[in-house]
GROMACS .gro file of C-alpha atoms in nm:
model
  424
    1UNK     CA    1   0.047   0.017  -0.051
    2UNK     CA    2   0.158   0.343  -0.092
    3UNK     CA    3   0.123   0.579   0.192
    4UNK     CA    4  -0.132   0.822   0.053
    5UNK     CA    5  -0.355   0.463   0.029
    6UNK     CA    6  -0.286   0.453   0.380
    7UNK     CA    7  -0.375   0.794   0.433
    8UNK     CA    8  -0.641   0.734   0.271
    9UNK     CA    9  -0.729   0.466   0.471
   10UNK     CA   10  -0.635   0.597   0.757
   11UNK     CA   11  -0.811   0.861   0.776
   12UNK     CA   12  -1.127   0.708   0.675
   13UNK     CA   13  -1.124   0.469   1.025
   14UNK     CA   14  -1.092   0.845   1.157
   15UNK     CA   15  -1.380   0.960   1.016
   16UNK     CA   16  -1.629   0.718   0.949
   17UNK     CA   17  -1.521   0.580   1.338
   18UNK     CA   18  -1.630   0.168   1.243
   19UNK     CA   19  -1.953  -0.008   1.335
   20UNK     CA   20  -1.956  -0.100   1.677
   21UNK     CA   21  -2.022  -0.468   1.848
   22UNK     CA   22  -2.406  -0.594   1.758
   23UNK     CA   23  -2.446  -0.676   2.157
   24UNK     CA   24  -2.312  -0.309   2.247
   25UNK     CA   25  -2.575   0.008   2.203
   26UNK     CA   26  -2.364   0.337   2.055
   27UNK     CA   27  -2.302   0.538   2.316
   28UNK     CA   28  -2.508   0.854   2.351
   29UNK     CA   29  -2.333   1.173   2.181
   30UNK     CA   30  -2.355   1.430   2.448
   31UNK     CA   31  -2.572   1.802   2.356
   32UNK     CA   32  -2.373   2.047   2.362
   33UNK     CA   33  -2.410   2.378   2.596
   34UNK     CA   34  -2.301   2.706   2.641
   35UNK     CA   35  -1.960   2.754   2.867
   36UNK     CA   36  -2.080   3.085   3.019
   37UNK     CA   37  -2.495   3.057   2.931
   38UNK     CA   38  -2.571   3.301   2.629
   39UNK     CA   39  -2.346   3.611   2.653
   40UNK     CA   40  -2.578   3.913   2.656
   41UNK     CA   41  -2.630   4.045   2.309
   42UNK     CA   42  -2.421   4.410   2.246
   43UNK     CA   43  -2.605   4.672   2.078
   44UNK     CA   44  -2.492   4.981   2.137
   45UNK     CA   45  -2.152   5.145   2.128
   46UNK     CA   46  -2.115   5.174   2.547
   47UNK     CA   47  -2.069   4.747   2.506
   48UNK     CA   48  -1.970   4.739   2.243
   49UNK     CA   49  -1.682   4.902   2.397
   50UNK     CA   50  -1.669   4.705   2.699
   51UNK     CA   51  -1.666   4.350   2.354
   52UNK     CA   52  -1.291   4.520   2.204
   53UNK     CA   53  -1.145   4.549   2.540
   54UNK     CA   54  -1.232   4.222   2.611
   55UNK     CA   55  -1.126   4.059   2.216
   56UNK     CA   56  -0.813   4.300   2.189
   57UNK     CA   57  -0.658   4.141   2.535
   58UNK     CA   58  -0.717   3.799   2.521
   59UNK     CA   59  -0.545   3.536   2.372
   60UNK     CA   60  -0.542   3.342   2.105
   61UNK     CA   61  -0.679   3.225   1.741
   62UNK     CA   62  -1.062   3.416   1.703
   63UNK     CA   63  -1.351   3.177   1.625
   64UNK     CA   64  -1.569   3.394   1.378
   65UNK     CA   65  -1.889   3.389   1.275
   66UNK     CA   66  -2.182   3.558   1.122
   67UNK     CA   67  -2.583   3.458   1.020
   68UNK     CA   68  -2.793   3.676   0.771
   69UNK     CA   69  -3.123   3.659   0.679
   70UNK     CA   70  -3.130   3.478   0.327
   71UNK     CA   71  -3.409   3.503   0.204
   72UNK     CA   72  -3.627   3.693   0.430
   73UNK     CA   73  -3.416   4.070   0.293
   74UNK     CA   74  -3.247   4.209   0.086
   75UNK     CA   75  -2.895   4.168   0.004
   76UNK     CA   76  -2.731   3.954   0.213
   77UNK     CA   77  -2.592   4.163   0.540
   78UNK     CA   78  -2.497   4.034   0.838
   79UNK     CA   79  -2.773   4.019   1.121
   80UNK     CA   80  -2.575   3.849   1.379
   81UNK     CA   81  -2.261   3.809   1.404
   82UNK     CA   82  -2.084   3.565   1.688
   83UNK     CA   83  -1.701   3.545   1.873
   84UNK     CA   84  -1.502   3.345   2.138
   85UNK     CA   85  -1.146   3.446   2.199
   86UNK     CA   86  -0.943   3.240   2.449
   87UNK     CA   87  -1.006   3.540   2.806
   88UNK     CA   88  -1.262   3.714   2.605
   89UNK     CA   89  -1.547   3.418   2.651
   90UNK     CA   90  -1.834   3.506   2.341
   91UNK     CA   91  -1.964   3.756   2.228
   92UNK     CA   92  -2.330   3.759   2.011
   93UNK     CA   93  -2.333   4.106   1.893
   94UNK     CA   94  -2.576   4.331   1.672
   95UNK     CA   95  -2.482   4.548   1.321
   96UNK     CA   96  -2.824   4.689   1.375
   97UNK     CA   97  -2.765   4.806   1.592
   98UNK     CA   98  -2.373   4.855   1.598
   99UNK     CA   99  -2.333   4.899   1.189
  100UNK     CA  100  -1.942   4.985   1.219
  101UNK     CA  101  -1.710   4.712   1.410
  102UNK     CA  102  -1.420   4.818   1.182
  103UNK     CA  103  -1.275   4.940   1.596
  104UNK     CA  104  -1.334   4.485   1.664
  105UNK     CA  105  -1.133   4.414   1.299
  106UNK     CA  106  -0.858   4.662   1.412
  107UNK     CA  107  -0.784   4.522   1.730
  108UNK     CA  108  -0.739   4.122   1.563
  109UNK     CA  109  -0.524   4.272   1.290
  110UNK     CA  110  -0.275   3.960   1.288
  111UNK     CA  111  -0.559   3.772   1.497
  112UNK     CA  112  -0.608   3.489   1.402
  113UNK     CA  113  -0.974   3.393   1.244
  114UNK     CA  114  -1.117   3.113   1.202
  115UNK     CA  115  -1.444   3.012   1.043
  116UNK     CA  116  -1.641   2.803   0.875
  117UNK     CA  117  -1.669   2.806   0.533
  118UNK     CA  118  -1.483   3.149   0.557
  119UNK     CA  119  -1.580   3.177   0.182
  120UNK     CA  120  -1.990   3.313   0.333
  121UNK     CA  121  -1.927   3.466   0.595
  122UNK     CA  122  -1.642   3.708   0.415
  123UNK     CA  123  -1.814   3.954   0.242
  124UNK     CA  124  -2.090   4.004   0.547
  125UNK     CA  125  -1.818   4.084   0.754
  126UNK     CA  126  -1.634   4.325   0.522
  127UNK     CA  127  -1.924   4.531   0.518
  128UNK     CA  128  -1.927   4.655   0.856
  129UNK     CA  129  -1.516   4.649   0.891
  130UNK     CA  130  -1.445   4.319   0.978
  131UNK     CA  131  -1.149   4.148   0.748
  132UNK     CA  132  -0.865   3.956   0.860
  133UNK     CA  133  -0.579   3.942   0.776
  134UNK     CA  134  -0.534   3.574   0.905
  135UNK     CA  135  -0.769   3.256   0.916
  136UNK     CA  136  -0.842   2.885   0.936
  137UNK     CA  137  -1.114   2.757   0.731
  138UNK     CA  138  -1.230   2.455   0.934
  139UNK     CA  139  -1.470   2.351   0.614
  140UNK     CA  140  -1.206   2.387   0.376
  141UNK     CA  141  -0.961   2.202   0.654
  142UNK     CA  142  -1.219   1.905   0.728
  143UNK     CA  143  -1.252   1.854   0.320
  144UNK     CA  144  -0.870   1.843   0.243
  145UNK     CA  145  -0.837   1.620   0.545
  146UNK     CA  146  -1.139   1.348   0.391
  147UNK     CA  147  -1.380   1.417   0.594
  148UNK     CA  148  -1.697   1.267   0.419
  149UNK     CA  149  -1.966   1.553   0.575
  150UNK     CA  150  -1.828   1.867   0.661
  151UNK     CA  151  -2.096   2.055   0.822
  152UNK     CA  152  -2.030   2.203   1.121
  153UNK     CA  153  -2.262   1.996   1.326
  154UNK     CA  154  -2.168   1.738   1.133
  155UNK     CA  155  -1.785   1.831   1.134
  156UNK     CA  156  -1.771   1.884   1.565
  157UNK     CA  157  -1.992   1.604   1.636
  158UNK     CA  158  -1.709   1.354   1.395
  159UNK     CA  159  -1.462   1.549   1.558
  160UNK     CA  160  -1.441   1.581   1.913
  161UNK     CA  161  -1.818   1.382   2.015
  162UNK     CA  162  -2.033   1.645   2.067
  163UNK     CA  163  -2.369   1.652   1.923
  164UNK     CA  164  -2.472   2.091   1.814
  165UNK     CA  165  -2.807   2.207   1.857
  166UNK     CA  166  -3.016   2.190   1.550
  167UNK     CA  167  -3.313   2.390   1.332
  168UNK     CA  168  -3.181   2.802   1.306
  169UNK     CA  169  -3.019   2.747   1.047
  170UNK     CA  170  -3.236   2.878   0.813
  171UNK     CA  171  -3.443   3.124   1.021
  172UNK     CA  172  -3.520   3.508   0.986
  173UNK     CA  173  -3.215   3.612   1.125
  174UNK     CA  174  -3.374   3.990   1.069
  175UNK     CA  175  -3.600   3.965   1.376
  176UNK     CA  176  -3.581   4.158   1.684
  177UNK     CA  177  -3.579   4.048   1.884
  178UNK     CA  178  -3.386   3.711   1.836
  179UNK     CA  179  -3.541   3.443   2.025
  180UNK     CA  180  -3.332   3.318   2.325
  181UNK     CA  181  -3.314   2.985   2.102
  182UNK     CA  182  -3.199   3.123   1.820
  183UNK     CA  183  -2.931   3.330   2.063
  184UNK     CA  184  -2.769   2.979   2.207
  185UNK     CA  185  -2.828   2.863   1.907
  186UNK     CA  186  -2.612   3.076   1.779
  187UNK     CA  187  -2.347   3.102   2.029
  188UNK     CA  188  -2.288   2.723   2.030
  189UNK     CA  189  -2.178   2.811   1.654
  190UNK     CA  190  -1.837   2.982   1.762
  191UNK     CA  191  -1.861   2.788   2.142
  192UNK     CA  192  -1.609   2.481   1.968
  193UNK     CA  193  -1.452   2.632   1.660
  194UNK     CA  194  -1.080   2.624   1.833
  195UNK     CA  195  -1.051   2.307   1.993
  196UNK     CA  196  -1.176   2.195   1.608
  197UNK     CA  197  -0.896   2.412   1.446
  198UNK     CA  198  -0.639   2.236   1.644
  199UNK     CA  199  -0.766   1.922   1.547
  200UNK     CA  200  -0.821   1.933   1.259
  201UNK     CA  201  -0.426   2.100   1.264
  202UNK     CA  202  -0.352   1.770   1.386
  203UNK     CA  203  -0.497   1.551   1.162
  204UNK     CA  204  -0.402   1.803   0.840
  205UNK     CA  205  -0.020   1.726   1.008
  206UNK     CA  206  -0.038   1.392   0.950
  207UNK     CA  207  -0.166   1.377   0.673
  208UNK     CA  208   0.095   1.603   0.556
  209UNK     CA  209  -0.134   1.868   0.398
  210UNK     CA  210  -0.075   2.103   0.644
  211UNK     CA  211   0.104   2.349   0.422
  212UNK     CA  212  -0.197   2.281   0.090
  213UNK     CA  213  -0.431   2.341   0.388
  214UNK     CA  214  -0.229   2.690   0.483
  215UNK     CA  215  -0.146   2.824   0.129
  216UNK     CA  216  -0.540   2.813   0.069
  217UNK     CA  217  -0.634   2.997   0.376
  218UNK     CA  218  -0.393   3.276   0.256
  219UNK     CA  219  -0.513   3.294  -0.050
  220UNK     CA  220  -0.874   3.309   0.076
  221UNK     CA  221  -0.751   3.634   0.315
  222UNK     CA  222  -0.611   3.795   0.070
  223UNK     CA  223  -0.871   3.730  -0.228
  224UNK     CA  224  -1.058   4.135  -0.365
  225UNK     CA  225  -1.391   4.125  -0.334
  226UNK     CA  226  -1.565   3.995  -0.560
  227UNK     CA  227  -1.702   4.204  -0.875
  228UNK     CA  228  -2.066   4.301  -0.883
  229UNK     CA  229  -2.222   4.004  -1.177
  230UNK     CA  230  -2.296   4.121  -1.499
  231UNK     CA  231  -2.601   4.129  -1.616
  232UNK     CA  232  -2.748   3.961  -1.235
  233UNK     CA  233  -3.166   3.876  -1.451
  234UNK     CA  234  -2.962   3.605  -1.709
  235UNK     CA  235  -2.948   3.374  -1.417
  236UNK     CA  236  -3.282   3.395  -1.361
  237UNK     CA  237  -3.407   2.985  -1.296
  238UNK     CA  238  -3.577   2.886  -1.602
  239UNK     CA  239  -3.400   3.119  -1.819
  240UNK     CA  240  -3.332   2.846  -2.040
  241UNK     CA  241  -3.614   2.824  -2.163
  242UNK     CA  242  -3.680   3.227  -2.316
  243UNK     CA  243  -3.570   3.192  -2.675
  244UNK     CA  244  -3.681   3.511  -2.863
  245UNK     CA  245  -3.519   3.828  -2.786
  246UNK     CA  246  -3.771   4.030  -2.729
  247UNK     CA  247  -3.924   3.754  -2.443
  248UNK     CA  248  -3.531   3.802  -2.244
  249UNK     CA  249  -3.622   4.154  -2.305
  250UNK     CA  250  -3.941   4.136  -2.066
  251UNK     CA  251  -3.691   3.899  -1.873
  252UNK     CA  252  -3.472   4.158  -1.850
  253UNK     CA  253  -3.761   4.444  -1.747
  254UNK     CA  254  -3.925   4.269  -1.464
  255UNK     CA  255  -3.589   4.161  -1.294
  256UNK     CA  256  -3.452   4.508  -1.276
  257UNK     CA  257  -3.782   4.529  -1.193
  258UNK     CA  258  -3.854   4.394  -0.897
  259UNK     CA  259  -3.489   4.419  -0.743
  260UNK     CA  260  -3.589   4.766  -0.782
  261UNK     CA  261  -3.908   4.712  -0.496
  262UNK     CA  262  -3.634   4.408  -0.329
  263UNK     CA  263  -3.436   4.716  -0.275
  264UNK     CA  264  -3.678   4.920  -0.191
  265UNK     CA  265  -3.845   4.755   0.074
  266UNK     CA  266  -3.552   4.567   0.201
  267UNK     CA  267  -3.708   4.202   0.114
  268UNK     CA  268  -3.568   3.872  -0.005
  269UNK     CA  269  -3.667   3.920  -0.464
  270UNK     CA  270  -3.796   3.573  -0.428
  271UNK     CA  271  -4.082   3.736  -0.188
  272UNK     CA  272  -4.194   3.972  -0.400
  273UNK     CA  273  -4.169   3.752  -0.783
  274UNK     CA  274  -4.043   3.433  -0.795
  275UNK     CA  275  -3.822   3.394  -1.123
  276UNK     CA  276  -4.089   3.066  -1.195
  277UNK     CA  277  -4.349   3.413  -1.272
  278UNK     CA  278  -4.080   3.615  -1.432
  279UNK     CA  279  -4.030   3.331  -1.706
  280UNK     CA  280  -4.378   3.284  -1.784
  281UNK     CA  281  -4.424   3.679  -1.859
  282UNK     CA  282  -4.151   3.631  -2.142
  283UNK     CA  283  -4.267   3.294  -2.259
  284UNK     CA  284  -4.700   3.516  -2.276
  285UNK     CA  285  -4.561   3.877  -2.351
  286UNK     CA  286  -4.910   3.951  -2.248
  287UNK     CA  287  -5.112   4.230  -2.340
  288UNK     CA  288  -5.258   4.392  -2.073
  289UNK     CA  289  -5.277   4.333  -1.690
  290UNK     CA  290  -5.613   4.140  -1.720
  291UNK     CA  291  -5.410   3.888  -1.932
  292UNK     CA  292  -5.132   3.903  -1.723
  293UNK     CA  293  -5.336   3.810  -1.366
  294UNK     CA  294  -5.398   3.453  -1.626
  295UNK     CA  295  -5.071   3.328  -1.573
  296UNK     CA  296  -4.930   3.169  -1.255
  297UNK     CA  297  -4.735   3.407  -1.054
  298UNK     CA  298  -4.968   3.624  -1.067
  299UNK     CA  299  -5.296   3.532  -0.904
  300UNK     CA  300  -5.551   3.705  -0.711
  301UNK     CA  301  -5.354   3.762  -0.352
  302UNK     CA  302  -5.126   3.995  -0.648
  303UNK     CA  303  -5.257   4.396  -0.608
  304UNK     CA  304  -5.400   4.603  -0.875
  305UNK     CA  305  -5.092   4.817  -0.807
  306UNK     CA  306  -4.823   4.554  -0.845
  307UNK     CA  307  -4.973   4.416  -1.172
  308UNK     CA  308  -5.004   4.731  -1.335
  309UNK     CA  309  -4.584   4.798  -1.232
  310UNK     CA  310  -4.566   4.486  -1.357
  311UNK     CA  311  -4.739   4.454  -1.696
  312UNK     CA  312  -4.631   4.850  -1.686
  313UNK     CA  313  -4.180   4.650  -1.745
  314UNK     CA  314  -4.305   4.341  -1.949
  315UNK     CA  315  -4.495   4.688  -2.159
  316UNK     CA  316  -4.120   4.833  -2.217
  317UNK     CA  317  -3.963   4.514  -2.294
  318UNK     CA  318  -4.207   4.495  -2.537
  319UNK     CA  319  -4.162   4.805  -2.699
  320UNK     CA  320  -3.809   4.850  -2.745
  321UNK     CA  321  -3.642   4.883  -3.096
  322UNK     CA  322  -3.452   4.586  -3.221
  323UNK     CA  323  -3.083   4.723  -3.151
  324UNK     CA  324  -3.181   4.799  -2.742
  325UNK     CA  325  -3.298   4.409  -2.735
  326UNK     CA  326  -3.015   4.164  -2.606
  327UNK     CA  327  -2.865   3.930  -2.755
  328UNK     CA  328  -2.931   3.500  -2.652
  329UNK     CA  329  -2.672   3.450  -2.400
  330UNK     CA  330  -2.384   3.638  -2.301
  331UNK     CA  331  -2.052   3.458  -2.429
  332UNK     CA  332  -1.857   3.200  -2.212
  333UNK     CA  333  -1.470   3.350  -2.131
  334UNK     CA  334  -1.344   3.043  -2.188
  335UNK     CA  335  -1.435   2.713  -2.348
  336UNK     CA  336  -1.695   2.611  -2.486
  337UNK     CA  337  -1.935   2.341  -2.288
  338UNK     CA  338  -1.693   1.983  -2.276
  339UNK     CA  339  -1.984   1.812  -2.449
  340UNK     CA  340  -1.901   1.973  -2.764
  341UNK     CA  341  -1.526   1.931  -2.782
  342UNK     CA  342  -1.587   1.587  -2.939
  343UNK     CA  343  -1.684   1.774  -3.210
  344UNK     CA  344  -1.534   2.116  -3.247
  345UNK     CA  345  -1.182   2.013  -3.160
  346UNK     CA  346  -1.147   1.570  -3.101
  347UNK     CA  347  -0.752   1.655  -2.994
  348UNK     CA  348  -0.875   1.922  -2.685
  349UNK     CA  349  -1.150   1.624  -2.573
  350UNK     CA  350  -0.921   1.337  -2.579
  351UNK     CA  351  -0.647   1.564  -2.384
  352UNK     CA  352  -0.968   1.651  -2.179
  353UNK     CA  353  -1.055   1.263  -2.068
  354UNK     CA  354  -0.677   1.214  -2.015
  355UNK     CA  355  -0.648   1.440  -1.798
  356UNK     CA  356  -1.026   1.411  -1.612
  357UNK     CA  357  -0.917   1.074  -1.594
  358UNK     CA  358  -0.571   1.101  -1.451
  359UNK     CA  359  -0.653   1.382  -1.182
  360UNK     CA  360  -0.992   1.143  -1.035
  361UNK     CA  361  -0.709   0.869  -0.924
  362UNK     CA  362  -0.552   1.074  -0.781
  363UNK     CA  363  -0.807   1.280  -0.582
  364UNK     CA  364  -0.901   0.940  -0.467
  365UNK     CA  365  -0.480   0.799  -0.347
  366UNK     CA  366  -0.512   1.211  -0.203
  367UNK     CA  367  -0.899   1.091  -0.058
  368UNK     CA  368  -0.963   1.477  -0.108
  369UNK     CA  369  -1.236   1.592  -0.352
  370UNK     CA  370  -1.142   1.658  -0.683
  371UNK     CA  371  -1.225   2.003  -0.670
  372UNK     CA  372  -0.980   2.122  -0.371
  373UNK     CA  373  -0.710   1.898  -0.534
  374UNK     CA  374  -0.791   2.151  -0.909
  375UNK     CA  375  -1.087   2.329  -1.003
  376UNK     CA  376  -1.250   2.141  -1.331
  377UNK     CA  377  -1.243   2.513  -1.539
  378UNK     CA  378  -0.862   2.493  -1.516
  379UNK     CA  379  -0.834   2.170  -1.597
  380UNK     CA  380  -1.053   2.248  -1.899
  381UNK     CA  381  -0.895   2.532  -2.025
  382UNK     CA  382  -0.603   2.350  -1.966
  383UNK     CA  383  -0.679   2.069  -2.123
  384UNK     CA  384  -0.827   2.394  -2.454
  385UNK     CA  385  -0.532   2.575  -2.500
  386UNK     CA  386  -0.262   2.409  -2.384
  387UNK     CA  387   0.130   2.556  -2.393
  388UNK     CA  388   0.257   2.532  -2.736
  389UNK     CA  389   0.565   2.318  -2.584
  390UNK     CA  390   0.516   2.105  -2.359
  391UNK     CA  391   0.782   2.073  -2.057
  392UNK     CA  392   0.693   2.113  -1.707
  393UNK     CA  393   0.762   2.507  -1.714
  394UNK     CA  394   0.494   2.561  -1.987
  395UNK     CA  395   0.244   2.371  -1.784
  396UNK     CA  396   0.283   2.481  -1.415
  397UNK     CA  397   0.303   2.853  -1.514
  398UNK     CA  398  -0.054   2.754  -1.692
  399UNK     CA  399  -0.136   2.631  -1.371
  400UNK     CA  400  -0.062   2.938  -1.207
  401UNK     CA  401  -0.226   3.178  -1.453
  402UNK     CA  402  -0.618   3.014  -1.434
  403UNK     CA  403  -0.472   3.081  -0.966
  404UNK     CA  404  -0.396   2.757  -0.922
  405UNK     CA  405  -0.184   2.744  -0.612
  406UNK     CA  406   0.148   2.637  -0.555
  407UNK     CA  407   0.027   2.298  -0.372
  408UNK     CA  408  -0.183   2.219  -0.706
  409UNK     CA  409   0.064   2.226  -0.863
  410UNK     CA  410   0.291   2.081  -0.776
  411UNK     CA  411   0.051   1.841  -0.744
  412UNK     CA  412  -0.067   1.844  -1.061
  413UNK     CA  413   0.162   1.990  -1.332
  414UNK     CA  414   0.329   1.627  -1.312
  415UNK     CA  415   0.042   1.470  -1.434
  416UNK     CA  416  -0.140   1.738  -1.692
  417UNK     CA  417   0.147   1.743  -1.836
  418UNK     CA  418   0.127   1.325  -1.914
  419UNK     CA  419  -0.226   1.352  -1.951
  420UNK     CA  420  -0.115   1.591  -2.249
  421UNK     CA  421   0.197   1.423  -2.385
  422UNK     CA  422   0.008   1.089  -2.384
  423UNK     CA  423  -0.311   1.265  -2.605
  424UNK     CA  424  -0.062   1.452  -2.900
   0.00000   0.00000   0.00000
């Protein structure tokens, strides 16, 4: 058995735990309780100043989490921030009452932040003045270590042997006041993050993957904010059904009108008008409010004024000159969909097939998800337009040009070189 196979087998035993003997009942998993009870919610400047001082005086890394109101409110702002640090205990901060947490962010400069699925929380934390200079992502660490389930509850149970309370992750965190059961749930999200971080660091080190993880964490911490998405209305669910440019214009007008209403009312766009209703109107091109009302999604519960504003959006699209109609689809950046490669470029299709097989086998040997070993998009791009001269350096440069990290290049570069060279 190779070193990688031994690593994979050992990790599998550690993460699945094995089945107990038939005559032995599994021990109940203890439900985690907050060590100091539920901390009071910080919602004014004086209380915030005390928290900043306490966390500045604390030691070691700081566990950080944020709760949003996805599906209820417009945007992805934070409605609760949870922190825990040795010497400071836990804190729950209300960003509605304390919208500027830059002082807290500055107090934690140079401190390692521990987050679970960091890329989900960093944008809303950045909006209120909190940006880490270094971090440890326990969800990503679990992926790299080969854990089959990396949700916070699952990995805490697997690694630390505690059960986290479930049931409040999808609630409306913009609710005020926040109920005590929700606050308890929120406090528990950071209760064991430091312990989880230490255990995962030890496991990654044992597997020889710690440097890989640290490089990934540095990449997340140093990544700039994502640019605004171009033509976000094109992501309307069901858009593939809309073919004609005039109909596409209706989607754009309705999406834009809905977004303006949602932003003004601070409500999730889906609660204003569903994607399915937008698509129905685009396909039907209703001639008036009465025709619009007959469509699914524009039922009797919708007021006359609302119906008129949606019909006005439809009418605007119908009145546009041909020159202002949107094109059927965005020109995709990069290679075409792989299903078309065999017809467009059989050699590229052969390269991709060989590369995919090699990456899949390596990911299995290393016991980590393929997309964490190297992104599928990177593999596609290199296979579609490989270097003109195939050498280790040119393949490594191509991977680096598409954002691959050093550890990924070291692992994937040699096998991609062989796949590209063999298929040629």
